[in-house]
PDB file of C-alpha atoms and ligand atoms in Angstrom:
ATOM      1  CA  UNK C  88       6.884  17.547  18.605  1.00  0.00           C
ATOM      2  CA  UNK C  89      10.154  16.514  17.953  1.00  0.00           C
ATOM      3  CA  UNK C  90      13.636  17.887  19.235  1.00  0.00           C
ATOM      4  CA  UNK C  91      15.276  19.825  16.441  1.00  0.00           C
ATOM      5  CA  UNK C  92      18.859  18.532  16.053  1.00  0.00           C
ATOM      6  CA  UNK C  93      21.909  21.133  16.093  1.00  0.00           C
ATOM      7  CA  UNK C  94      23.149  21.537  12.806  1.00  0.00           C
ATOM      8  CA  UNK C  95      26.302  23.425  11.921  1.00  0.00           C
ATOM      9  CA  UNK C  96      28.353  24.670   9.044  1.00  0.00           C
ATOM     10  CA  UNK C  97      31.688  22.987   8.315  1.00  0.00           C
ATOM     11  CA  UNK C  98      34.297  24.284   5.663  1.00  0.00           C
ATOM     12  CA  UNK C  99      37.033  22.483   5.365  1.00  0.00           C
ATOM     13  CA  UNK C 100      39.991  24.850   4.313  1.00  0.00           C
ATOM     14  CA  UNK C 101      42.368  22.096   3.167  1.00  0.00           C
ATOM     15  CA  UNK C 102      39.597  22.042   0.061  1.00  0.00           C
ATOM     16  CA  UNK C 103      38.184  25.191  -0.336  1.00  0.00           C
ATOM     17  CA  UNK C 104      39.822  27.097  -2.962  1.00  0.00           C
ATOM     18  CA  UNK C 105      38.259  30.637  -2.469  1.00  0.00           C
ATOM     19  CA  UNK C 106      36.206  30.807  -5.128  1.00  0.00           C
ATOM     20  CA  UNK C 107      33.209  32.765  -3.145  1.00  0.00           C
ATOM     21  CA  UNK C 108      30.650  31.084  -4.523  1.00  0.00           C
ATOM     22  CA  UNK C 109      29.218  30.120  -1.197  1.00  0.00           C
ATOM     23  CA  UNK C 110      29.618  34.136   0.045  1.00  0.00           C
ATOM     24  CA  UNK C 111      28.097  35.160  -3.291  1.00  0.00           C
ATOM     25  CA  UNK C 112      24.902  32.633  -2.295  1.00  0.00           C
ATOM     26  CA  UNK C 113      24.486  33.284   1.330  1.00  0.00           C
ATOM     27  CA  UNK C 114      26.963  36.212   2.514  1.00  0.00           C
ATOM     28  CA  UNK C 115      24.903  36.269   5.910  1.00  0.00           C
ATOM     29  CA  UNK C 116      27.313  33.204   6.601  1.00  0.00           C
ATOM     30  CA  UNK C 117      29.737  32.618   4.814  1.00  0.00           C
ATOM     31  CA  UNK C 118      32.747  35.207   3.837  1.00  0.00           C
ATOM     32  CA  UNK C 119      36.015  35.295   2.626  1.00  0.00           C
ATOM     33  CA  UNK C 120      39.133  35.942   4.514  1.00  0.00           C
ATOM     34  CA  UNK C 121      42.246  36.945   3.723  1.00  0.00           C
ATOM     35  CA  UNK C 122      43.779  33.730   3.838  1.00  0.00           C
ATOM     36  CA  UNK C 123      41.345  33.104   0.879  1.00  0.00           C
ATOM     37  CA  UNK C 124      39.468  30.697   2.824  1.00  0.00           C
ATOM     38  CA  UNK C 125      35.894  30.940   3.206  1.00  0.00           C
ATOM     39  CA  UNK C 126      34.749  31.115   6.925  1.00  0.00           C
ATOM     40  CA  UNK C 127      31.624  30.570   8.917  1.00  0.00           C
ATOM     41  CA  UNK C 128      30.127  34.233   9.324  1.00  0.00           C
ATOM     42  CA  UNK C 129      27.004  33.158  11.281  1.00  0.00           C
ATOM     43  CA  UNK C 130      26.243  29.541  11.954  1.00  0.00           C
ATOM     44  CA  UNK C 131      23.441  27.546  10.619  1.00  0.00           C
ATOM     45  CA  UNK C 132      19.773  28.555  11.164  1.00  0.00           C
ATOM     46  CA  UNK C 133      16.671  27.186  10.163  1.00  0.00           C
ATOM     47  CA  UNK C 134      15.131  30.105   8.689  1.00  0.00           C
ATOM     48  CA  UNK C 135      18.235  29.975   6.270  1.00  0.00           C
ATOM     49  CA  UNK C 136      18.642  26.441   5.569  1.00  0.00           C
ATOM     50  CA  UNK C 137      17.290  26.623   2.007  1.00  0.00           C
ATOM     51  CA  UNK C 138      20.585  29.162   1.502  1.00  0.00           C
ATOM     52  CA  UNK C 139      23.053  27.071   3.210  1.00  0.00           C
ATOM     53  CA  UNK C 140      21.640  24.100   1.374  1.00  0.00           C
ATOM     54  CA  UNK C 141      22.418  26.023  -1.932  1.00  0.00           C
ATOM     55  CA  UNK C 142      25.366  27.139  -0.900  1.00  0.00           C
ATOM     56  CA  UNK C 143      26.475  23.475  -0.102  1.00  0.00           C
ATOM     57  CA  UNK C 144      25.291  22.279  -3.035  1.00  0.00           C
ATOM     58  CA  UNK C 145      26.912  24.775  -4.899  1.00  0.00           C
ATOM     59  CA  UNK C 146      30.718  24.749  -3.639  1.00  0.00           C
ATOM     60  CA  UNK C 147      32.748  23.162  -6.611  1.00  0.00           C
ATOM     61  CA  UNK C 148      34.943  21.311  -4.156  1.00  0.00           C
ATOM     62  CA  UNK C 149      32.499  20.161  -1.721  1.00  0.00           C
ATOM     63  CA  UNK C 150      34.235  21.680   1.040  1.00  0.00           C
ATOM     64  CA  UNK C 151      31.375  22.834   2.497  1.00  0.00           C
ATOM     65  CA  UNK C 152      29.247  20.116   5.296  1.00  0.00           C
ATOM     66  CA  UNK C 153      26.418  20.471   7.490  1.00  0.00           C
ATOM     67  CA  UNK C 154      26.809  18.321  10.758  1.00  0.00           C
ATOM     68  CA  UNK C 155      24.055  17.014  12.442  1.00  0.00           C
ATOM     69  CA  UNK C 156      25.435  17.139  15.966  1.00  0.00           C
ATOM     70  CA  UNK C 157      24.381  14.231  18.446  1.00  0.00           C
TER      71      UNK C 157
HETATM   72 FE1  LIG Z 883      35.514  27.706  -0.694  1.00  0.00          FE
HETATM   73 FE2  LIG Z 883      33.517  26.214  -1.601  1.00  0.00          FE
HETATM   74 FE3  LIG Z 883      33.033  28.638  -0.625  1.00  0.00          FE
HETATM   75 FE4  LIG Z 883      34.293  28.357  -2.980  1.00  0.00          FE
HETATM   76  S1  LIG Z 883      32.158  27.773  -2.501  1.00  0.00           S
HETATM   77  S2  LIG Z 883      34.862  29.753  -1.299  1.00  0.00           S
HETATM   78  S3  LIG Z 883      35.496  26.520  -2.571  1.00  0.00           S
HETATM   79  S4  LIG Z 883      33.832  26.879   0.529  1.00  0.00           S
END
């Protein structure tokens, strides 16, 4: 059994261009504000992490990063 490392959800708002592509995927955690920024709803789970991953993979900017924390 090994330790399951924290991940979490990083948007980086200097590149995200509020597109919603990433609420559209997986509006359980991500949504749009109004400063047209997408923000962390709910932070990463496991049970999601297929969703997240798609919603990664699908931000046009790559603004979006999962972070293995240490
Ligand atoms: Fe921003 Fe990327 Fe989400 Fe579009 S998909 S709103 S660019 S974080």
């Amino acid at each position: 059994y090994e330790m399951q490392r924290m991940k979490k959800i990083i948007i980086d708002d200097e590149l995200c261009i509020g597109c919603g592509a990433c609420e559209g995927l997986a509006p359980d955690h991500f949504e749009l504000k109004e400063d047209g920024k997408a923000h962390v709803k709910k932070q990463y789970s496991e049970e999601d992490k297929d969703i997240i991953e798609e919603a990664k993979d699908g931000c046009p900017e790559g603004a979006i990063e999962i972070k293995e924390e240490k």
